mmCIF file of C-alpha atoms in Angstrom:
data_model
loop_
_atom_site.group_PDB
_atom_site.id
_atom_site.type_symbol
_atom_site.label_atom_id
_atom_site.label_comp_id
_atom_site.label_asym_id
_atom_site.label_seq_id
_atom_site.Cartn_x
_atom_site.Cartn_y
_atom_site.Cartn_z
ATOM 1 C CA MET A 11 -12.179 -63.968 -175.901
ATOM 2 C CA ALA A 12 -13.241 -60.880 -177.836
ATOM 3 C CA SER A 13 -16.519 -60.717 -175.927
ATOM 4 C CA ILE A 14 -14.629 -60.912 -172.633
ATOM 5 C CA LEU A 15 -12.349 -58.056 -173.688
ATOM 6 C CA SER A 16 -15.296 -55.965 -174.871
ATOM 7 C CA SER A 17 -17.071 -56.607 -171.589
ATOM 8 C CA ILE A 18 -14.033 -55.476 -169.650
ATOM 9 C CA ARG A 19 -13.670 -52.452 -171.948
ATOM 10 C CA SER A 20 -17.150 -51.365 -170.921
ATOM 11 C CA ILE A 21 -15.738 -50.601 -167.473
ATOM 12 C CA ALA A 22 -13.822 -47.681 -168.946
ATOM 13 C CA ALA A 23 -17.050 -46.223 -170.337
ATOM 14 C CA SER A 24 -19.091 -46.588 -167.153
ATOM 15 C CA ASN A 25 -20.113 -42.935 -166.850
ATOM 16 C CA TYR A 26 -23.750 -42.870 -165.890
ATOM 17 C CA GLU A 27 -25.918 -40.214 -164.294
ATOM 18 C CA PRO A 28 -26.846 -40.450 -160.608
ATOM 19 C CA LEU A 29 -30.469 -40.880 -159.545
ATOM 20 C CA THR A 30 -30.475 -37.683 -157.544
ATOM 21 C CA LYS A 31 -28.093 -34.806 -156.936
ATOM 22 C CA PHE A 32 -27.776 -32.493 -153.965
ATOM 23 C CA ASP A 33 -25.649 -29.501 -153.070
ATOM 24 C CA VAL A 34 -23.683 -29.152 -149.852
ATOM 25 C CA PRO A 35 -23.295 -25.475 -148.987
ATOM 26 C CA ASN A 36 -20.132 -23.866 -147.665
ATOM 27 C CA THR A 37 -21.384 -23.643 -144.066
ATOM 28 C CA THR A 38 -22.267 -27.058 -142.675
ATOM 29 C CA PHE A 39 -22.255 -28.850 -139.357
ATOM 30 C CA GLY A 40 -18.702 -29.468 -138.195
ATOM 31 C CA ASP A 41 -17.265 -26.608 -140.221
ATOM 32 C CA ALA A 42 -14.642 -25.887 -137.541
ATOM 33 C CA PHE A 43 -13.349 -29.466 -137.698
ATOM 34 C CA PHE A 44 -13.212 -29.537 -141.479
ATOM 35 C CA ALA A 45 -11.514 -26.133 -141.622
ATOM 36 C CA GLN A 46 -8.710 -27.361 -139.332
ATOM 37 C CA SER A 47 -8.213 -30.588 -141.258
ATOM 38 C CA GLY A 48 -8.216 -28.930 -144.670
ATOM 39 C CA ILE A 49 -11.126 -31.058 -145.911
ATOM 40 C CA ARG A 50 -13.649 -29.157 -148.003
ATOM 41 C CA ILE A 51 -17.043 -30.819 -148.259
ATOM 42 C CA GLU A 52 -19.022 -28.223 -150.182
ATOM 43 C CA GLY A 53 -19.996 -29.117 -153.686
ATOM 44 C CA THR A 54 -22.482 -31.185 -155.645
ATOM 45 C CA TYR A 55 -22.882 -34.864 -154.811
ATOM 46 C CA GLY A 56 -25.034 -37.577 -156.307
ATOM 47 C CA ILE A 57 -26.548 -40.880 -155.236
ATOM 48 C CA SER A 58 -26.413 -43.616 -157.847
ATOM 49 C CA SER A 59 -28.170 -46.921 -158.166
ATOM 50 C CA PRO A 60 -26.076 -50.102 -158.007
ATOM 51 C CA TYR A 61 -24.239 -50.674 -161.252
ATOM 52 C CA LEU A 62 -24.433 -54.424 -161.890
ATOM 53 C CA GLN A 63 -22.127 -54.370 -164.906
ATOM 54 C CA PHE A 64 -19.299 -53.188 -162.636
ATOM 55 C CA TRP A 65 -19.748 -56.192 -160.329
ATOM 56 C CA PHE A 66 -19.962 -58.546 -163.292
ATOM 57 C CA ASP A 67 -16.713 -57.128 -164.653
ATOM 58 C CA CYS A 68 -14.966 -57.430 -161.267
ATOM 59 C CA THR A 69 -16.054 -61.066 -161.093
ATOM 60 C CA LEU A 70 -14.863 -61.673 -164.646
ATOM 61 C CA VAL A 71 -11.451 -60.172 -163.893
ATOM 62 C CA LEU A 72 -11.155 -62.307 -160.751
ATOM 63 C CA VAL A 73 -12.026 -65.439 -162.764
ATOM 64 C CA ILE A 74 -9.272 -64.542 -165.260
ATOM 65 C CA ASP A 75 -6.875 -64.233 -162.310
ATOM 66 C CA VAL A 76 -7.883 -67.631 -160.935
ATOM 67 C CA ILE A 77 -7.462 -69.305 -164.346
ATOM 68 C CA PHE A 78 -3.961 -67.826 -164.605
ATOM 69 C CA GLY A 79 -3.314 -69.080 -161.056
ATOM 70 C CA LEU A 80 -4.422 -72.587 -162.029
ATOM 71 C CA ILE A 81 -1.975 -72.598 -164.936
ATOM 72 C CA ILE A 82 0.891 -71.452 -162.730
ATOM 73 C CA SER A 83 -0.016 -73.909 -159.968
ATOM 74 C CA SER A 84 0.085 -76.855 -162.360
ATOM 75 C CA ILE A 85 3.517 -75.787 -163.630
ATOM 76 C CA LEU A 86 4.799 -75.443 -160.076
ATOM 77 C CA TYR A 87 3.244 -78.711 -158.909
ATOM 78 C CA TYR A 88 4.785 -80.810 -161.667
ATOM 79 C CA TYR A 89 8.163 -79.099 -162.112
ATOM 80 C CA VAL A 90 9.117 -77.232 -158.928
ATOM 81 C CA LEU A 91 7.595 -79.183 -156.040
ATOM 82 C CA PRO A 92 9.175 -82.562 -156.981
ATOM 83 C CA LYS A 93 12.579 -80.919 -156.473
ATOM 84 C CA ASN A 94 11.587 -80.072 -152.909
ATOM 85 C CA LEU A 95 10.163 -83.549 -152.343
ATOM 86 C CA LYS A 96 13.495 -85.094 -153.473
ATOM 87 C CA GLN A 97 12.016 -86.487 -156.673
ATOM 88 C CA THR A 98 14.357 -84.640 -158.974
ATOM 89 C CA ALA A 99 12.400 -83.452 -161.988
ATOM 90 C CA MET A 100 14.613 -80.446 -162.676
ATOM 91 C CA SER A 101 17.911 -79.200 -161.340
ATOM 92 C CA ASN A 102 17.972 -76.343 -158.833
ATOM 93 C CA SER A 103 19.190 -73.851 -161.400
ATOM 94 C CA ASN A 104 16.420 -74.780 -163.839
ATOM 95 C CA VAL A 105 13.828 -74.390 -161.092
ATOM 96 C CA TYR A 106 15.086 -70.893 -160.290
ATOM 97 C CA VAL A 107 15.219 -69.941 -163.970
ATOM 98 C CA LEU A 108 11.628 -71.135 -164.371
ATOM 99 C CA GLY A 109 10.466 -69.295 -161.255
ATOM 100 C CA PHE A 110 12.465 -66.089 -161.292
ATOM 101 C CA GLY A 111 12.874 -65.889 -165.069
ATOM 102 C CA VAL A 112 9.438 -66.884 -166.355
ATOM 103 C CA ILE A 113 6.672 -67.207 -163.762
ATOM 104 C CA ILE A 114 7.367 -64.212 -161.515
ATOM 105 C CA PRO A 115 7.903 -61.757 -164.412
ATOM 106 C CA CYS A 116 4.643 -63.013 -165.948
ATOM 107 C CA CYS A 117 2.881 -62.408 -162.630
ATOM 108 C CA TYR A 118 4.050 -58.814 -162.573
ATOM 109 C CA LEU A 119 3.706 -57.992 -166.285
ATOM 110 C CA LEU A 120 0.405 -59.706 -167.159
ATOM 111 C CA PRO A 121 -1.808 -57.227 -165.252
ATOM 112 C CA TYR A 122 -0.193 -54.296 -167.075
ATOM 113 C CA ALA A 123 -0.716 -56.006 -170.423
ATOM 114 C CA LEU A 124 -4.378 -56.767 -169.662
ATOM 115 C CA ILE A 125 -5.028 -53.244 -168.366
ATOM 116 C CA ASP A 126 -3.427 -51.775 -171.477
ATOM 117 C CA ALA A 127 -5.273 -54.150 -173.835
ATOM 118 C CA THR A 128 -8.676 -53.544 -172.267
ATOM 119 C CA GLY A 129 -8.337 -49.881 -171.327
ATOM 120 C CA ILE A 130 -9.500 -50.404 -167.739
ATOM 121 C CA GLN A 131 -9.562 -47.086 -165.893
ATOM 122 C CA ASN A 132 -11.458 -48.061 -162.762
ATOM 123 C CA SER A 133 -9.060 -48.311 -159.810
ATOM 124 C CA VAL A 134 -11.034 -51.052 -158.064
ATOM 125 C CA VAL A 135 -11.018 -53.294 -161.122
ATOM 126 C CA ARG A 136 -7.299 -52.630 -161.648
ATOM 127 C CA PHE A 137 -6.662 -53.667 -158.051
ATOM 128 C CA THR A 138 -8.845 -56.760 -158.507
ATOM 129 C CA LEU A 139 -6.734 -57.706 -161.508
ATOM 130 C CA SER A 140 -3.329 -56.929 -159.990
ATOM 131 C CA ALA A 141 -3.497 -58.041 -156.347
ATOM 132 C CA PRO A 142 -3.785 -61.822 -156.873
ATOM 133 C CA MET A 143 -0.772 -61.734 -159.185
ATOM 134 C CA VAL A 144 1.394 -60.469 -156.328
ATOM 135 C CA PHE A 145 0.205 -63.382 -154.195
ATOM 136 C CA TYR A 146 1.014 -65.787 -157.026
ATOM 137 C CA ALA A 147 4.561 -64.416 -157.205
ATOM 138 C CA PHE A 148 5.009 -64.918 -153.459
ATOM 139 C CA ARG A 149 3.591 -68.433 -153.661
ATOM 140 C CA CYS A 150 6.026 -69.203 -156.476
ATOM 141 C CA VAL A 151 8.925 -68.185 -154.221
ATOM 142 C CA GLU A 152 7.345 -70.275 -151.464
ATOM 143 C CA ALA A 153 7.344 -73.329 -153.750
ATOM 144 C CA MET A 154 10.917 -72.774 -154.957
ATOM 145 C CA CYS A 155 12.245 -72.440 -151.402
ATOM 146 C CA GLY A 156 10.307 -75.442 -150.087
ATOM 147 C CA PHE A 157 7.934 -73.693 -147.681
ATOM 148 C CA VAL A 158 4.697 -75.077 -149.122
ATOM 149 C CA PRO A 159 2.490 -76.615 -146.412
ATOM 150 C CA PRO A 160 2.725 -80.425 -146.693
ATOM 151 C CA VAL A 161 -1.037 -80.883 -146.591
ATOM 152 C CA VAL A 162 -1.540 -79.119 -149.942
ATOM 153 C CA THR A 163 1.049 -81.193 -151.806
ATOM 154 C CA SER A 164 -0.952 -84.414 -151.504
ATOM 155 C CA SER A 165 -2.720 -83.938 -154.849
ATOM 156 C CA PRO A 166 -2.679 -81.523 -157.796
ATOM 157 C CA LEU A 167 -6.229 -80.430 -156.978
ATOM 158 C CA ASP A 168 -5.346 -79.550 -153.378
ATOM 159 C CA TYR A 169 -2.365 -77.529 -154.528
ATOM 160 C CA ALA A 170 -4.373 -75.803 -157.270
ATOM 161 C CA ILE A 171 -7.063 -74.785 -154.782
ATOM 162 C CA TYR A 172 -4.422 -73.552 -152.335
ATOM 163 C CA PHE A 173 -2.455 -71.674 -154.977
ATOM 164 C CA ALA A 174 -5.087 -70.227 -157.290
ATOM 165 C CA THR A 175 -7.579 -69.035 -154.695
ATOM 166 C CA PRO A 176 -6.307 -65.686 -153.444
ATOM 167 C CA THR A 177 -8.020 -65.920 -150.049
ATOM 168 C CA GLU A 178 -5.794 -63.206 -148.592
ATOM 169 C CA PHE A 179 -7.224 -60.854 -151.185
ATOM 170 C CA MET A 180 -10.871 -61.794 -150.704
#
């Protein structure tokens, strides 16, 4: 776990020099358009090579999200969905306490805790970490209210694949 955290921490220190730099002068093509829009394009820009560590870290963060989704999906499959299928495992109030009191707050607070623990400063990686958690919270409400598609409730694996794979995000 420490190596995973140190790998994610390296995202914060991903300041590397571009391969080449070029200057854009004050007078360029389309200056009239940019002057009206308030966009200033003069300055120094650089072209960088692909940074593979960034893509590795994004993939690692997404895998952490999917593992968290698998844990939540198993809890929902065994404790919340039987209530909707009339196989009473828990009472309605216990289901709502589990969903609204435990799972949904974890979905919203876990990304902040991971970002704080790892020191991630890259906006793309933060989004990669946070976006699936919002989908998990919505899918938790979907399970509590009984709107889960019947085809995914046939087995725990089907429900885990449906729940933990944030296809809307990808």
